[in-house]
mmCIF file with all atom_site columns, C-alpha atoms in Angstrom:
data_model
loop_
_atom_site.group_PDB
_atom_site.id
_atom_site.type_symbol
_atom_site.label_atom_id
_atom_site.label_alt_id
_atom_site.label_comp_id
_atom_site.label_asym_id
_atom_site.label_entity_id
_atom_site.label_seq_id
_atom_site.pdbx_PDB_ins_code
_atom_site.Cartn_x
_atom_site.Cartn_y
_atom_site.Cartn_z
_atom_site.occupancy
_atom_site.B_iso_or_equiv
_atom_site.pdbx_formal_charge
_atom_site.auth_seq_id
_atom_site.auth_comp_id
_atom_site.auth_asym_id
_atom_site.auth_atom_id
_atom_site.pdbx_PDB_model_num
ATOM 1   C CA . MET A 1 1   ? -19.905 0.418   -36.253 1.00 0.00 ? 1   MET A CA 1
ATOM 2   C CA . VAL A 1 2   ? -21.716 3.110   -34.765 1.00 0.00 ? 2   VAL A CA 1
ATOM 3   C CA . LYS A 1 3   ? -19.635 5.373   -33.023 1.00 0.00 ? 3   LYS A CA 1
ATOM 4   C CA . PRO A 1 4   ? -18.121 8.207   -35.194 1.00 0.00 ? 4   PRO A CA 1
ATOM 5   C CA . SER A 1 5   ? -14.937 7.900   -33.055 1.00 0.00 ? 5   SER A CA 1
ATOM 6   C CA . ASP A 1 6   ? -14.875 4.101   -33.952 1.00 0.00 ? 6   ASP A CA 1
ATOM 7   C CA . PHE A 1 7   ? -15.406 5.394   -37.583 1.00 0.00 ? 7   PHE A CA 1
ATOM 8   C CA . ARG A 1 8   ? -12.628 8.264   -36.987 1.00 0.00 ? 8   ARG A CA 1
ATOM 9   C CA . ALA A 1 9   ? -9.982  5.772   -35.873 1.00 0.00 ? 9   ALA A CA 1
ATOM 10  C CA . THR A 1 10  ? -10.450 3.037   -38.606 1.00 0.00 ? 10  THR A CA 1
ATOM 11  C CA . VAL A 1 11  ? -10.524 5.757   -41.104 1.00 0.00 ? 11  VAL A CA 1
ATOM 12  C CA . ARG A 1 12  ? -7.605  7.719   -40.041 1.00 0.00 ? 12  ARG A CA 1
ATOM 13  C CA . ARG A 1 13  ? -5.293  4.221   -38.665 1.00 0.00 ? 13  ARG A CA 1
ATOM 14  C CA . GLY A 1 14  ? -6.412  1.762   -40.961 1.00 0.00 ? 14  GLY A CA 1
ATOM 15  C CA . ARG A 1 15  ? -4.914  0.244   -44.513 1.00 0.00 ? 15  ARG A CA 1
ATOM 16  C CA . ARG A 1 16  ? -6.555  1.312   -47.532 1.00 0.00 ? 16  ARG A CA 1
ATOM 17  C CA . SER A 1 17  ? -7.824  -0.511  -50.412 1.00 0.00 ? 17  SER A CA 1
ATOM 18  C CA . ALA A 1 18  ? -9.362  0.667   -53.218 1.00 0.00 ? 18  ALA A CA 1
ATOM 19  C CA . THR A 1 19  ? -11.829 -0.525  -56.273 1.00 0.00 ? 19  THR A CA 1
ATOM 20  C CA . PRO A 1 20  ? -13.435 1.264   -59.108 1.00 0.00 ? 20  PRO A CA 1
ATOM 21  C CA . SER A 1 21  ? -16.574 1.918   -56.607 1.00 0.00 ? 21  SER A CA 1
ATOM 22  C CA . THR A 1 22  ? -14.965 1.596   -53.160 1.00 0.00 ? 22  THR A CA 1
ATOM 23  C CA . LEU A 1 23  ? -12.155 2.612   -50.654 1.00 0.00 ? 23  LEU A CA 1
ATOM 24  C CA . ILE A 1 24  ? -11.543 0.160   -47.921 1.00 0.00 ? 24  ILE A CA 1
ATOM 25  C CA . TYR A 1 25  ? -10.314 0.884   -44.656 1.00 0.00 ? 25  TYR A CA 1
ATOM 26  C CA . ARG A 1 26  ? -9.171  -2.555  -42.095 1.00 0.00 ? 26  ARG A CA 1
ATOM 27  C CA . VAL A 1 27  ? -7.760  -1.853  -39.197 1.00 0.00 ? 27  VAL A CA 1
ATOM 28  C CA . ASP A 1 28  ? -7.271  -5.520  -36.978 1.00 0.00 ? 28  ASP A CA 1
ATOM 29  C CA . ARG A 1 29  ? -9.046  -6.381  -34.101 1.00 0.00 ? 29  ARG A CA 1
ATOM 30  C CA . ALA A 1 30  ? -8.647  -9.634  -31.834 1.00 0.00 ? 30  ALA A CA 1
ATOM 31  C CA . ALA A 1 31  ? -9.215  -12.645 -34.079 1.00 0.00 ? 31  ALA A CA 1
ATOM 32  C CA . ASP A 1 32  ? -12.153 -14.145 -31.973 1.00 0.00 ? 32  ASP A CA 1
ATOM 33  C CA . GLU A 1 33  ? -14.219 -10.636 -32.135 1.00 0.00 ? 33  GLU A CA 1
ATOM 34  C CA . PRO A 1 34  ? -16.145 -10.448 -34.760 1.00 0.00 ? 34  PRO A CA 1
ATOM 35  C CA . ALA A 1 35  ? -15.450 -8.563  -38.191 1.00 0.00 ? 35  ALA A CA 1
ATOM 36  C CA . ARG A 1 36  ? -17.755 -4.717  -37.867 1.00 0.00 ? 36  ARG A CA 1
ATOM 37  C CA . PHE A 1 37  ? -18.635 -2.603  -40.413 1.00 0.00 ? 37  PHE A CA 1
ATOM 38  C CA . GLY A 1 38  ? -19.688 1.097   -41.424 1.00 0.00 ? 38  GLY A CA 1
ATOM 39  C CA . PHE A 1 39  ? -20.445 2.633   -44.358 1.00 0.00 ? 39  PHE A CA 1
ATOM 40  C CA . ILE A 1 40  ? -20.167 5.940   -46.208 1.00 0.00 ? 40  ILE A CA 1
ATOM 41  C CA . VAL A 1 41  ? -22.211 7.389   -48.536 1.00 0.00 ? 41  VAL A CA 1
ATOM 42  C CA . ALA A 1 42  ? -21.849 10.846  -49.387 1.00 0.00 ? 42  ALA A CA 1
ATOM 43  C CA . LYS A 1 43  ? -24.078 12.586  -51.632 1.00 0.00 ? 43  LYS A CA 1
ATOM 44  C CA . THR A 1 44  ? -21.592 13.076  -54.336 1.00 0.00 ? 44  THR A CA 1
ATOM 45  C CA . VAL A 1 45  ? -22.644 8.924   -55.208 1.00 0.00 ? 45  VAL A CA 1
ATOM 46  C CA . GLY A 1 46  ? -26.074 10.157  -55.690 1.00 0.00 ? 46  GLY A CA 1
ATOM 47  C CA . ASN A 1 47  ? -29.602 11.053  -54.635 1.00 0.00 ? 47  ASN A CA 1
ATOM 48  C CA . ALA A 1 48  ? -31.426 9.392   -51.667 1.00 0.00 ? 48  ALA A CA 1
ATOM 49  C CA . VAL A 1 49  ? -32.398 6.502   -52.891 1.00 0.00 ? 49  VAL A CA 1
ATOM 50  C CA . GLU A 1 50  ? -29.328 5.832   -55.067 1.00 0.00 ? 50  GLU A CA 1
ATOM 51  C CA . ARG A 1 51  ? -27.251 6.065   -51.453 1.00 0.00 ? 51  ARG A CA 1
ATOM 52  C CA . ASN A 1 52  ? -29.330 4.020   -49.683 1.00 0.00 ? 52  ASN A CA 1
ATOM 53  C CA . LEU A 1 53  ? -29.720 1.262   -52.335 1.00 0.00 ? 53  LEU A CA 1
ATOM 54  C CA . VAL A 1 54  ? -25.526 1.529   -52.793 1.00 0.00 ? 54  VAL A CA 1
ATOM 55  C CA . ARG A 1 55  ? -25.341 0.993   -48.851 1.00 0.00 ? 55  ARG A CA 1
ATOM 56  C CA . ARG A 1 56  ? -28.232 -1.482  -48.761 1.00 0.00 ? 56  ARG A CA 1
ATOM 57  C CA . ARG A 1 57  ? -26.132 -3.436  -51.149 1.00 0.00 ? 57  ARG A CA 1
ATOM 58  C CA . MET A 1 58  ? -22.464 -3.044  -49.163 1.00 0.00 ? 58  MET A CA 1
ATOM 59  C CA . ARG A 1 59  ? -24.504 -4.140  -46.441 1.00 0.00 ? 59  ARG A CA 1
ATOM 60  C CA . ALA A 1 60  ? -25.842 -7.408  -47.656 1.00 0.00 ? 60  ALA A CA 1
ATOM 61  C CA . VAL A 1 61  ? -22.068 -8.561  -49.236 1.00 0.00 ? 61  VAL A CA 1
ATOM 62  C CA . CYS A 1 62  ? -20.463 -7.684  -45.603 1.00 0.00 ? 62  CYS A CA 1
ATOM 63  C CA . ARG A 1 63  ? -23.007 -9.695  -43.752 1.00 0.00 ? 63  ARG A CA 1
ATOM 64  C CA . SER A 1 64  ? -22.251 -12.545 -45.895 1.00 0.00 ? 64  SER A CA 1
ATOM 65  C CA . ILE A 1 65  ? -18.911 -12.258 -44.909 1.00 0.00 ? 65  ILE A CA 1
ATOM 66  C CA . VAL A 1 66  ? -19.440 -12.146 -41.419 1.00 0.00 ? 66  VAL A CA 1
ATOM 67  C CA . ASP A 1 67  ? -21.420 -15.403 -42.028 1.00 0.00 ? 67  ASP A CA 1
ATOM 68  C CA . ALA A 1 68  ? -19.285 -17.113 -43.703 1.00 0.00 ? 68  ALA A CA 1
ATOM 69  C CA . GLY A 1 69  ? -16.838 -16.606 -40.283 1.00 0.00 ? 69  GLY A CA 1
ATOM 70  C CA . GLY A 1 70  ? -15.363 -13.005 -41.002 1.00 0.00 ? 70  GLY A CA 1
ATOM 71  C CA . SER A 1 71  ? -13.635 -11.999 -38.176 1.00 0.00 ? 71  SER A CA 1
ATOM 72  C CA . GLY A 1 72  ? -10.804 -9.710  -36.161 1.00 0.00 ? 72  GLY A CA 1
ATOM 73  C CA . ALA A 1 73  ? -11.580 -6.570  -37.600 1.00 0.00 ? 73  ALA A CA 1
ATOM 74  C CA . ASP A 1 74  ? -13.006 -3.289  -37.982 1.00 0.00 ? 74  ASP A CA 1
ATOM 75  C CA . VAL A 1 75  ? -13.699 -2.142  -42.099 1.00 0.00 ? 75  VAL A CA 1
ATOM 76  C CA . VAL A 1 76  ? -15.207 1.573   -43.311 1.00 0.00 ? 76  VAL A CA 1
ATOM 77  C CA . VAL A 1 77  ? -16.350 1.029   -46.521 1.00 0.00 ? 77  VAL A CA 1
ATOM 78  C CA . ARG A 1 78  ? -16.867 4.267   -48.432 1.00 0.00 ? 78  ARG A CA 1
ATOM 79  C CA . ALA A 1 79  ? -18.654 4.627   -51.737 1.00 0.00 ? 79  ALA A CA 1
ATOM 80  C CA . LEU A 1 80  ? -17.161 6.431   -54.752 1.00 0.00 ? 80  LEU A CA 1
ATOM 81  C CA . PRO A 1 81  ? -19.590 8.310   -56.724 1.00 0.00 ? 81  PRO A CA 1
ATOM 82  C CA . GLY A 1 82  ? -19.480 5.964   -59.563 1.00 0.00 ? 82  GLY A CA 1
ATOM 83  C CA . SER A 1 83  ? -20.979 3.066   -57.135 1.00 0.00 ? 83  SER A CA 1
ATOM 84  C CA . ALA A 1 84  ? -24.620 3.749   -58.232 1.00 0.00 ? 84  ALA A CA 1
ATOM 85  C CA . GLN A 1 85  ? -24.033 3.076   -61.406 1.00 0.00 ? 85  GLN A CA 1
ATOM 86  C CA . ARG A 1 86  ? -22.293 -0.245  -61.097 1.00 0.00 ? 86  ARG A CA 1
ATOM 87  C CA . SER A 1 87  ? -24.431 -3.636  -61.179 1.00 0.00 ? 87  SER A CA 1
ATOM 88  C CA . TRP A 1 88  ? -25.078 -5.919  -58.037 1.00 0.00 ? 88  TRP A CA 1
ATOM 89  C CA . ALA A 1 89  ? -22.840 -8.127  -59.154 1.00 0.00 ? 89  ALA A CA 1
ATOM 90  C CA . SER A 1 90  ? -19.869 -6.350  -60.246 1.00 0.00 ? 90  SER A CA 1
ATOM 91  C CA . LEU A 1 91  ? -20.330 -4.274  -56.367 1.00 0.00 ? 91  LEU A CA 1
ATOM 92  C CA . SER A 1 92  ? -20.304 -7.916  -54.590 1.00 0.00 ? 92  SER A CA 1
ATOM 93  C CA . ALA A 1 93  ? -17.526 -9.328  -56.548 1.00 0.00 ? 93  ALA A CA 1
ATOM 94  C CA . GLU A 1 94  ? -14.892 -6.083  -55.844 1.00 0.00 ? 94  GLU A CA 1
ATOM 95  C CA . MET A 1 95  ? -15.710 -5.955  -52.633 1.00 0.00 ? 95  MET A CA 1
ATOM 96  C CA . HIS A 1 96  ? -15.404 -10.184 -51.872 1.00 0.00 ? 96  HIS A CA 1
ATOM 97  C CA . ALA A 1 97  ? -12.087 -9.611  -53.867 1.00 0.00 ? 97  ALA A CA 1
ATOM 98  C CA . ILE A 1 98  ? -10.979 -7.400  -51.292 1.00 0.00 ? 98  ILE A CA 1
ATOM 99  C CA . LEU A 1 99  ? -12.818 -8.158  -47.888 1.00 0.00 ? 99  LEU A CA 1
ATOM 100 C CA . ASP A 1 100 ? -12.505 -12.286 -48.230 1.00 0.00 ? 100 ASP A CA 1
ATOM 101 C CA . PRO A 1 101 ? -9.096  -12.873 -47.688 1.00 0.00 ? 101 PRO A CA 1
ATOM 102 C CA . ALA A 1 102 ? -8.528  -10.672 -45.110 1.00 0.00 ? 102 ALA A CA 1
ATOM 103 C CA . LEU A 1 103 ? -11.486 -11.500 -42.974 1.00 0.00 ? 103 LEU A CA 1
ATOM 104 C CA . ILE A 1 104 ? -11.950 -15.189 -43.956 1.00 0.00 ? 104 ILE A CA 1
ATOM 105 C CA . ARG A 1 105 ? -9.334  -17.056 -41.756 1.00 0.00 ? 105 ARG A CA 1
#
């Protein structure tokens, strides 16, 4: 997702799921359309290096979901302040636990 209006619509109308390090908002779309992802990583997460690290990790998880056949939704992932201290394995496991059943059909 790129447009601010898409982010706003997904956050306002989307179903919210929470993990210890992220909030995930999801709005369903047509099943044949690929999943679209957007990321919100605020300054409360850490300095610029930490924020970019978190964003790259979240993007990699979402890319693996799309490669596995994820489709039919707009998803916005908001990083919470503790997400920069999470390991790659725990962040990946948390996001897969919520996103895999919802997007891979």
